Amino acid sequence: MTIPVDDPFGAASDPALPALRLALDPVEAKKQFKRRLPHLSGEGKLRLQAIRVTRHKAGRRCVIEYDVRIDRPGCEPASLTLIGKIRARRFGNESFRLQQQFWQSGFAADSPDGISVPEPLGVISAFRMWVQRKVPGEPYHRVLKLAQRVDLARRIAQAIHKVHLANVPTDRSHRMADELRILQQCLAKVGELKPEWAQRLEALEKRCLALGLSVPEPKEYGIHRDFY
């Protein structure tokens, strides 16, 4: 059976992500799924049906979807999609561990409040990839564009709050000093493009620094930075 591979970005040739070529090889993918994700098929067989690259930021990261079918004795065949994530200079262990900790801290698929993360499935070290189950859903920005969904905005706030209180430890932190450093870098770039704004940018930077430094040192919480 020929397994289709869709790579519209040409990600397989990304020199900064050398493991991608292996990850997009159907023969190698089937071998690694069998070796690294044996719990998915149990006593049955996992059959790879399609591979496609859905996101690729050259030199930095890539997201690959794998359509698979699982045949188990005495059961109807089950179809699911696995999502593999690869990042440059990383092996996937840290991201998998973090997702697994959230899953085990009230974010599993059967969570009573319905606020969950996709199930983490494992790490494929040969691909420098960690794998999760794909779940159905709609990106919130598409829904918010259709109407003023106050109920959805409230739900997003509840999800953020739940992340804050989960107390899942990480090895990275982001403080006011980090945010101010990023602001200074961005203002410097604007200054290069608009030298006539130099005095205004300098005044803006000073006021922002003063405001940032006036904020009391907060208690540390986990936060998803994509909620900006």
Coordinates of C-alpha atoms in Angstrom, one line a residue:
M1 CA 0.0 0.0 0.0
T2 CA 1.3 3.4 -1.0
I3 CA 1.2 5.9 1.9
P4 CA 0.7 9.5 0.7
V5 CA 3.1 12.1 2.1
D6 CA 2.0 15.8 1.8
D7 CA 4.8 18.3 2.4
P8 CA 3.7 21.6 0.9
F9 CA 6.4 23.6 2.7
G10 CA 9.3 21.4 1.5
A11 CA 10.1 20.9 5.2
A12 CA 12.0 17.7 4.5
S13 CA 14.9 19.8 3.2
D14 CA 15.2 22.0 6.2
P15 CA 18.9 21.7 7.3
A16 CA 18.1 23.0 10.9
L17 CA 15.6 20.1 11.4
P18 CA 17.5 17.1 10.0
A19 CA 15.2 14.6 11.7
L20 CA 12.3 15.7 9.5
R21 CA 13.4 13.6 6.6
L22 CA 13.1 10.5 8.7
A23 CA 9.8 11.6 10.2
L24 CA 8.3 11.9 6.7
D25 CA 9.5 8.5 5.7
P26 CA 6.4 6.1 5.9
V27 CA 8.6 3.0 6.5
E28 CA 10.6 4.6 9.3
A29 CA 7.4 6.2 10.8
K30 CA 5.6 2.8 11.0
K31 CA 8.7 1.3 12.6
Q32 CA 9.0 4.0 15.2
F33 CA 5.3 4.0 16.1
K34 CA 5.5 0.3 16.7
R35 CA 8.6 0.6 18.9
R36 CA 7.8 3.8 20.8
L37 CA 4.0 3.9 21.0
P38 CA 3.1 0.2 21.5
H39 CA 0.2 1.0 23.9
L40 CA -1.8 2.6 21.0
S41 CA -2.5 -0.7 19.3
G42 CA -2.2 -3.1 22.2
E43 CA -2.5 -6.6 20.9
G44 CA -3.7 -5.3 17.5
K45 CA -2.0 -3.6 14.6
L46 CA -1.4 0.1 13.9
R47 CA -1.6 0.9 10.2
L48 CA -0.2 4.2 8.9
Q49 CA -2.5 5.7 6.2
A50 CA -1.2 9.2 5.5
I51 CA 1.4 11.8 6.5
R52 CA 1.1 15.5 6.1
V53 CA 3.0 18.6 7.2
T54 CA 0.6 21.1 8.6
R55 CA 2.9 23.8 9.9
H56 CA 6.6 24.6 9.3
K57 CA 8.6 27.6 10.4
A58 CA 11.9 27.1 8.6
G59 CA 14.8 26.5 10.9
R60 CA 12.7 26.5 14.0
R61 CA 9.8 24.0 14.2
C62 CA 7.4 21.7 12.4
V63 CA 4.1 20.0 13.0
I64 CA 3.2 16.7 11.3
E65 CA -0.1 14.8 11.3
Y66 CA -0.2 11.0 10.9
D67 CA -3.5 9.4 10.0
V68 CA -3.5 5.8 11.5
R69 CA -6.0 3.0 11.8
I70 CA -5.9 0.6 14.7
D71 CA -7.1 -3.0 14.2
R72 CA -7.7 -5.0 17.3
P73 CA -9.0 -8.5 17.6
G74 CA -12.8 -8.6 18.1
C75 CA -13.1 -4.8 17.7
E76 CA -14.2 -2.4 14.9
P77 CA -11.2 -0.7 13.3
A78 CA -10.5 2.7 15.0
S79 CA -9.2 5.7 13.1
L80 CA -7.3 8.5 14.7
T81 CA -4.8 11.2 13.9
L82 CA -1.5 11.7 15.7
I83 CA 0.2 15.1 15.9
G84 CA 4.0 15.1 16.0
K85 CA 5.9 18.3 17.0
I86 CA 9.6 18.9 16.3
R87 CA 11.6 21.9 17.4
A88 CA 15.2 22.8 16.5
R89 CA 17.8 21.9 19.1
R90 CA 15.3 20.0 21.3
F91 CA 14.4 16.4 21.7
G92 CA 10.7 16.6 22.7
N93 CA 11.2 15.3 26.2
E94 CA 10.5 18.6 28.0
S95 CA 7.4 19.4 26.1
F96 CA 6.0 15.9 26.5
R97 CA 6.7 15.9 30.2
L98 CA 4.9 19.3 30.6
Q99 CA 1.9 18.1 28.6
Q100 CA 1.8 14.9 30.6
Q101 CA 1.8 16.8 33.9
F102 CA -1.1 18.9 32.8
W103 CA -3.0 15.8 31.7
Q104 CA -2.4 14.3 35.1
S105 CA -3.4 17.5 36.9
G106 CA -7.0 17.8 36.0
F107 CA -6.7 18.4 32.2
A108 CA -7.4 14.8 31.0
A109 CA -10.1 14.2 28.4
D110 CA -12.7 13.3 31.1
S111 CA -12.1 16.4 33.2
P112 CA -15.3 17.4 35.0
D113 CA -15.2 21.0 33.8
G114 CA -14.5 20.0 30.2
I115 CA -11.2 22.0 30.1
S116 CA -8.6 19.5 28.8
V117 CA -5.4 19.2 26.8
P118 CA -4.8 16.7 24.0
E119 CA -3.6 13.4 25.3
P120 CA 0.2 13.1 25.2
L121 CA 1.3 9.8 23.7
G122 CA 5.0 9.6 23.8
V123 CA 8.4 10.7 22.5
I124 CA 10.0 9.4 19.3
S125 CA 13.7 10.1 20.0
A126 CA 14.8 9.2 16.4
F127 CA 12.6 12.0 15.1
R128 CA 13.3 14.4 18.0
M129 CA 9.6 14.5 18.2
W130 CA 6.9 14.3 20.9
V131 CA 3.4 13.0 19.9
Q132 CA -0.1 13.8 21.1
R133 CA -3.6 12.8 20.0
K134 CA -5.4 15.2 17.7
V135 CA -8.8 16.3 19.1
P136 CA -11.7 18.0 17.3
G137 CA -12.3 21.7 17.7
E138 CA -12.4 25.1 16.2
P139 CA -9.7 27.8 16.7
Y140 CA -11.4 30.4 19.0
H141 CA -10.5 33.4 16.7
R142 CA -12.6 32.0 13.9
V143 CA -15.6 31.7 16.2
L144 CA -15.1 35.1 17.8
K145 CA -15.1 36.7 14.3
L146 CA -18.6 35.4 13.6
A147 CA -20.3 37.0 16.6
Q148 CA -19.7 38.7 20.0
R149 CA -19.4 35.4 22.0
V150 CA -19.3 36.5 25.6
D151 CA -19.8 32.9 26.7
L152 CA -16.7 31.8 24.7
A153 CA -14.6 34.7 26.1
R154 CA -15.7 33.6 29.6
R155 CA -14.7 30.0 28.8
I156 CA -11.3 31.1 27.6
A157 CA -10.8 33.0 30.9
Q158 CA -11.7 29.9 32.9
A159 CA -9.1 27.9 30.9
I160 CA -6.4 30.5 31.7
H161 CA -7.4 30.5 35.3
K162 CA -7.2 26.8 35.5
V163 CA -3.7 26.8 34.0
H164 CA -2.7 29.4 36.6
L165 CA -3.8 27.3 39.5
A166 CA -2.5 23.9 38.1
N167 CA 0.9 24.5 39.8
V168 CA 2.7 22.5 37.1
P169 CA 6.4 23.3 37.5
T170 CA 8.6 24.5 34.6
D171 CA 12.2 25.2 34.2
R172 CA 11.6 28.7 32.6
S173 CA 10.2 31.9 34.0
H174 CA 9.1 35.2 32.4
R175 CA 9.2 38.3 34.6
M176 CA 8.6 42.0 34.1
A177 CA 12.4 42.4 33.4
D178 CA 12.1 40.0 30.5
E179 CA 9.1 41.8 29.1
L180 CA 10.8 45.2 29.4
R181 CA 13.9 43.8 27.7
I182 CA 11.7 42.6 24.7
L183 CA 10.1 46.0 24.6
Q184 CA 13.5 47.8 24.5
Q185 CA 14.6 45.5 21.6
C186 CA 11.4 46.3 19.6
L187 CA 11.6 50.0 20.2
A188 CA 15.3 49.9 19.0
K189 CA 14.1 48.3 15.8
V190 CA 11.5 51.0 15.3
G191 CA 14.2 53.6 16.0
E192 CA 16.3 52.2 13.1
L193 CA 13.3 52.5 10.7
K194 CA 12.2 55.9 12.0
P195 CA 15.2 57.9 13.2
E196 CA 13.0 61.0 13.3
W197 CA 11.1 59.5 16.2
A198 CA 14.2 59.1 18.4
Q199 CA 13.1 61.5 21.1
R200 CA 9.6 60.2 21.2
L201 CA 10.8 56.6 21.4
E202 CA 13.2 57.5 24.2
A203 CA 10.5 59.2 26.2
L204 CA 8.2 56.2 25.6
E205 CA 10.8 53.8 26.7
K206 CA 11.6 55.7 29.9
R207 CA 8.0 55.8 30.9
C208 CA 7.4 52.1 30.2
L209 CA 10.5 51.2 32.2
A210 CA 9.3 53.3 35.1
L211 CA 5.8 51.7 35.0
G212 CA 7.2 48.2 34.7
L213 CA 9.6 48.7 37.6
S214 CA 6.8 50.1 39.7
V215 CA 4.9 46.8 39.5
P216 CA 5.3 44.8 42.8
E217 CA 7.1 41.5 42.5
P218 CA 4.3 38.9 41.8
K219 CA 3.8 35.4 43.0
E220 CA 4.9 32.9 40.4
Y221 CA 2.2 31.0 38.5
G222 CA 2.2 28.9 35.4
I223 CA 0.9 30.7 32.3
H224 CA 0.4 29.9 28.6
R225 CA 2.2 32.7 26.8
D226 CA 0.0 32.3 23.7
F227 CA -2.8 33.9 25.7
Y228 CA -1.3 37.3 25.0

